CSV table of C-alpha atoms in Angstrom, one decimal:
chain,number,residue,atom,x,y,z
A,1,MET,CA,61.9,-8.8,31.9
A,2,ASN,CA,62.0,-5.2,33.0
A,3,GLU,CA,58.8,-3.2,32.9
A,4,THR,CA,58.9,0.3,31.3
A,5,TYR,CA,56.3,3.3,31.0
A,6,GLN,CA,56.0,5.1,27.6
A,7,LEU,CA,56.2,8.7,28.4
A,8,LYS,CA,55.2,11.2,25.8
A,9,VAL,CA,56.3,14.9,26.4
A,10,ALA,CA,57.1,17.9,24.5
A,11,GLY,CA,56.6,16.0,21.3
A,12,LEU,CA,59.0,13.4,22.2
A,13,VAL,CA,58.5,9.8,23.4
A,14,ARG,CA,60.6,7.9,26.0
A,15,GLU,CA,60.7,4.5,27.6
A,16,LEU,CA,61.1,4.9,31.3
A,17,PRO,CA,62.1,1.8,33.6
A,18,LEU,CA,60.0,1.2,36.5
A,19,CYS,CA,61.8,1.1,39.8
A,20,PRO,CA,60.3,-0.3,43.0
A,21,VAL,CA,60.1,2.3,45.9
A,22,ASP,CA,58.8,-0.8,48.3
A,23,GLU,CA,56.8,-3.8,48.0
A,24,HIS,CA,53.7,-2.0,47.0
A,25,LEU,CA,55.0,0.9,44.8
A,26,SER,CA,57.1,1.5,41.8
A,27,ILE,CA,57.8,4.8,40.0
A,28,ALA,CA,59.0,5.6,36.4
A,29,ALA,CA,62.7,6.7,36.3
A,30,PHE,CA,62.7,10.0,34.6
A,31,ILE,CA,66.3,11.1,34.1
A,32,MET,CA,67.1,14.0,32.0
A,33,PHE,CA,70.9,13.9,32.4
A,34,SER,CA,72.5,13.3,28.9
A,35,ASP,CA,69.1,13.4,27.1
A,36,VAL,CA,70.0,16.8,25.4
A,37,GLU,CA,67.1,16.8,23.0
A,38,LEU,CA,64.6,16.0,25.7
A,39,THR,CA,66.0,18.8,27.7
A,40,ILE,CA,65.7,21.4,25.0
A,41,ALA,CA,62.3,20.5,24.0
A,42,CYS,CA,61.0,20.6,27.7
A,43,ALA,CA,62.7,24.0,28.3
A,44,LYS,CA,61.0,25.4,25.1
A,45,GLU,CA,57.7,24.2,25.9
A,46,LEU,CA,58.0,25.3,29.8
A,47,LEU,CA,59.0,28.6,28.8
A,48,ALA,CA,56.0,29.0,26.5
A,49,ARG,CA,53.9,28.2,29.6
A,50,VAL,CA,55.5,30.3,32.5
A,51,PRO,CA,55.0,33.9,33.3
A,52,GLU,CA,57.7,36.5,33.1
A,53,PHE,CA,60.5,36.1,35.5
A,54,ASP,CA,63.8,37.5,36.3
A,55,VAL,CA,66.0,34.7,37.7
A,56,LEU,CA,65.0,30.9,38.4
A,57,ILE,CA,66.2,28.4,40.9
A,58,THR,CA,66.4,24.5,41.2
A,59,ALA,CA,67.5,21.9,43.7
A,60,GLU,CA,70.6,20.0,43.1
A,61,SER,CA,70.8,17.8,41.0
A,62,LYS,CA,68.2,16.3,38.6
A,63,GLY,CA,66.8,19.7,37.9
A,64,ILE,CA,70.2,21.3,36.8
A,65,PRO,CA,69.8,20.3,32.9
A,66,LEU,CA,66.4,21.8,32.8
A,67,ALA,CA,67.4,24.9,34.9
A,68,TYR,CA,70.5,25.5,32.7
A,69,GLU,CA,68.5,25.1,29.3
A,70,ILE,CA,65.7,27.4,30.5
A,71,SER,CA,68.5,30.0,31.6
A,72,ARG,CA,70.1,29.4,28.1
A,73,GLN,CA,66.9,30.0,26.0
A,74,SER,CA,65.7,32.9,28.2
A,75,GLY,CA,68.9,34.7,28.9
A,76,LYS,CA,68.1,34.6,32.5
A,77,ARG,CA,70.3,33.7,35.5
A,78,TYR,CA,69.7,30.5,37.3
A,79,LEU,CA,70.7,29.7,40.9
A,80,LEU,CA,71.4,26.3,42.5
A,81,ALA,CA,70.2,25.0,46.0
A,82,ARG,CA,73.1,22.7,46.9
A,83,LYS,CA,72.5,19.5,48.9
A,84,SER,CA,75.2,20.6,51.2
A,85,GLN,CA,77.3,23.7,52.4
A,86,LYS,CA,80.4,24.3,50.2
A,87,LEU,CA,83.7,25.9,51.1
A,88,TYR,CA,82.9,29.1,49.1
A,89,MET,CA,79.6,29.6,51.0
A,90,SER,CA,80.4,32.7,53.4
A,91,ARG,CA,76.9,32.6,55.1
A,92,PRO,CA,74.9,29.6,54.0
A,93,ILE,CA,71.0,29.4,54.6
A,94,GLU,CA,69.5,26.0,54.6
A,95,VAL,CA,66.3,24.1,54.8
A,96,LYS,CA,65.7,20.4,55.2
A,97,VAL,CA,63.6,18.2,52.7
A,98,LYS,CA,62.6,14.7,52.4
A,99,SER,CA,61.9,13.5,48.8
A,100,ILE,CA,60.5,10.2,47.5
A,101,THR,CA,63.6,9.6,45.6
A,102,THR,CA,66.0,9.6,48.5
A,103,GLU,CA,66.0,7.5,51.6
A,104,GLN,CA,67.1,10.2,54.2
A,105,VAL,CA,66.3,13.7,55.0
A,106,GLN,CA,68.3,16.2,52.8
A,107,THR,CA,69.6,19.8,53.3
A,108,LEU,CA,69.4,22.4,50.5
A,109,VAL,CA,71.7,25.3,50.9
A,110,ILE,CA,72.2,28.5,49.0
A,111,ASP,CA,74.9,31.3,50.0
A,112,ILE,CA,74.0,34.7,51.3
A,113,ASP,CA,75.0,36.3,47.8
A,114,ASP,CA,72.4,34.1,46.1
A,115,MET,CA,69.9,35.1,48.6
A,116,LYS,CA,70.7,38.7,47.6
A,117,SER,CA,70.1,37.8,43.9
A,118,LEU,CA,66.5,36.5,44.8
A,119,ARG,CA,65.5,39.5,46.9
A,120,GLY,CA,62.6,41.5,45.2
A,121,ARG,CA,62.9,39.5,42.0
A,122,ARG,CA,60.3,37.5,40.1
A,123,VAL,CA,61.5,34.1,40.6
A,124,LEU,CA,60.5,30.9,38.7
A,125,ILE,CA,61.1,27.6,40.7
A,126,VAL,CA,61.9,24.6,38.3
A,127,ASP,CA,62.4,21.0,38.7
A,128,ASP,CA,62.5,17.9,36.6
A,129,VAL,CA,59.5,16.1,38.5
A,130,ILE,CA,57.3,17.2,41.3
A,131,SER,CA,56.1,14.2,43.3
A,132,THR,CA,55.2,14.7,47.0
A,133,GLY,CA,56.1,18.5,46.5
A,134,ASP,CA,58.6,18.4,49.5
A,135,SER,CA,61.5,19.5,47.4
A,136,LEU,CA,59.4,22.3,45.8
A,137,ALA,CA,58.3,23.3,49.4
A,138,ALA,CA,61.7,23.3,50.4
A,139,LEU,CA,62.7,25.7,47.4
A,140,ARG,CA,59.8,28.0,48.4
A,141,GLN,CA,61.1,28.3,51.8
A,142,LEU,CA,64.5,29.6,50.4
A,143,VAL,CA,63.0,32.0,48.0
A,144,GLU,CA,60.9,33.4,50.9
A,145,LYS,CA,63.7,33.7,53.4
A,146,ALA,CA,65.4,35.6,50.4
A,147,GLU,CA,62.3,38.0,50.2
A,148,GLY,CA,62.0,36.7,46.4
A,149,ASN,CA,58.6,36.9,44.6
A,150,ILE,CA,57.7,33.5,43.4
A,151,VAL,CA,55.7,33.7,40.2
A,152,ALA,CA,55.6,30.1,39.4
A,153,SER,CA,56.7,26.6,40.1
A,154,ALA,CA,57.2,24.4,37.0
A,155,ALA,CA,58.4,20.9,36.1
A,156,VAL,CA,58.3,18.7,33.3
A,157,LEU,CA,56.5,16.3,35.0
A,158,ALA,CA,53.8,16.0,38.0
A,159,GLU,CA,53.9,12.6,39.6
A,160,GLY,CA,51.0,10.8,41.2
A,161,ASP,CA,48.5,13.2,43.0
A,162,ALA,CA,50.8,16.2,42.0
A,163,ALA,CA,49.1,16.1,38.8
A,164,LYS,CA,45.7,17.4,40.4
A,165,ARG,CA,47.7,20.4,41.8
A,166,ASP,CA,46.6,23.8,40.5
A,167,ASP,CA,49.7,25.7,41.9
A,168,ILE,CA,52.5,24.2,39.5
A,169,ILE,CA,53.0,24.3,35.8
A,170,PHE,CA,54.0,21.0,34.3
A,171,LEU,CA,54.1,19.3,30.8
A,172,ALA,CA,52.9,15.8,31.5
A,173,PRO,CA,51.4,13.6,34.3
A,174,LEU,CA,53.5,10.8,35.4
A,175,PRO,CA,51.4,8.0,37.0
A,176,LEU,CA,52.6,5.9,40.2
A,177,PHE,CA,52.6,2.2,39.9
A,178,HIS,CA,50.9,0.4,42.7
A,179,ARG,CA,51.3,-3.6,42.9
């Protein structure tokens, strides 16, 4: 029998499967991909809580649906920090990140043209879940390298100790499951 966690967020309820990270820890798998109803509701609720911004940025890939929907609802542009350099990038800027949901260190990359879009602008950083804060820190490094003005960091969920942070905006806490 698979265990689940019942999440209540943005007026909706979802059953999240528990996935083992190691023999002592499991996390609830929160995946926004293809859950249009949830994505729309979470974007609307986050937009009501965040300060004014000019542009938003997220990391590839699970934050993409949320960033897109916040962009659509607000009319503001969103940028994507890619996981690898792409052929179209003429002068990429990168930072390294290690996330709880990935086994190895990853790279986040944006092109110099995207860096220019951030310079001097009010930037909202968004993600689906903030857990260790490592992905968030990498996005902050990219925005700071671009000389952007970070106005807020926002996520649907704050996992584990991240829910105790006062430097992020989130809709609901997500517990860690210790065995």
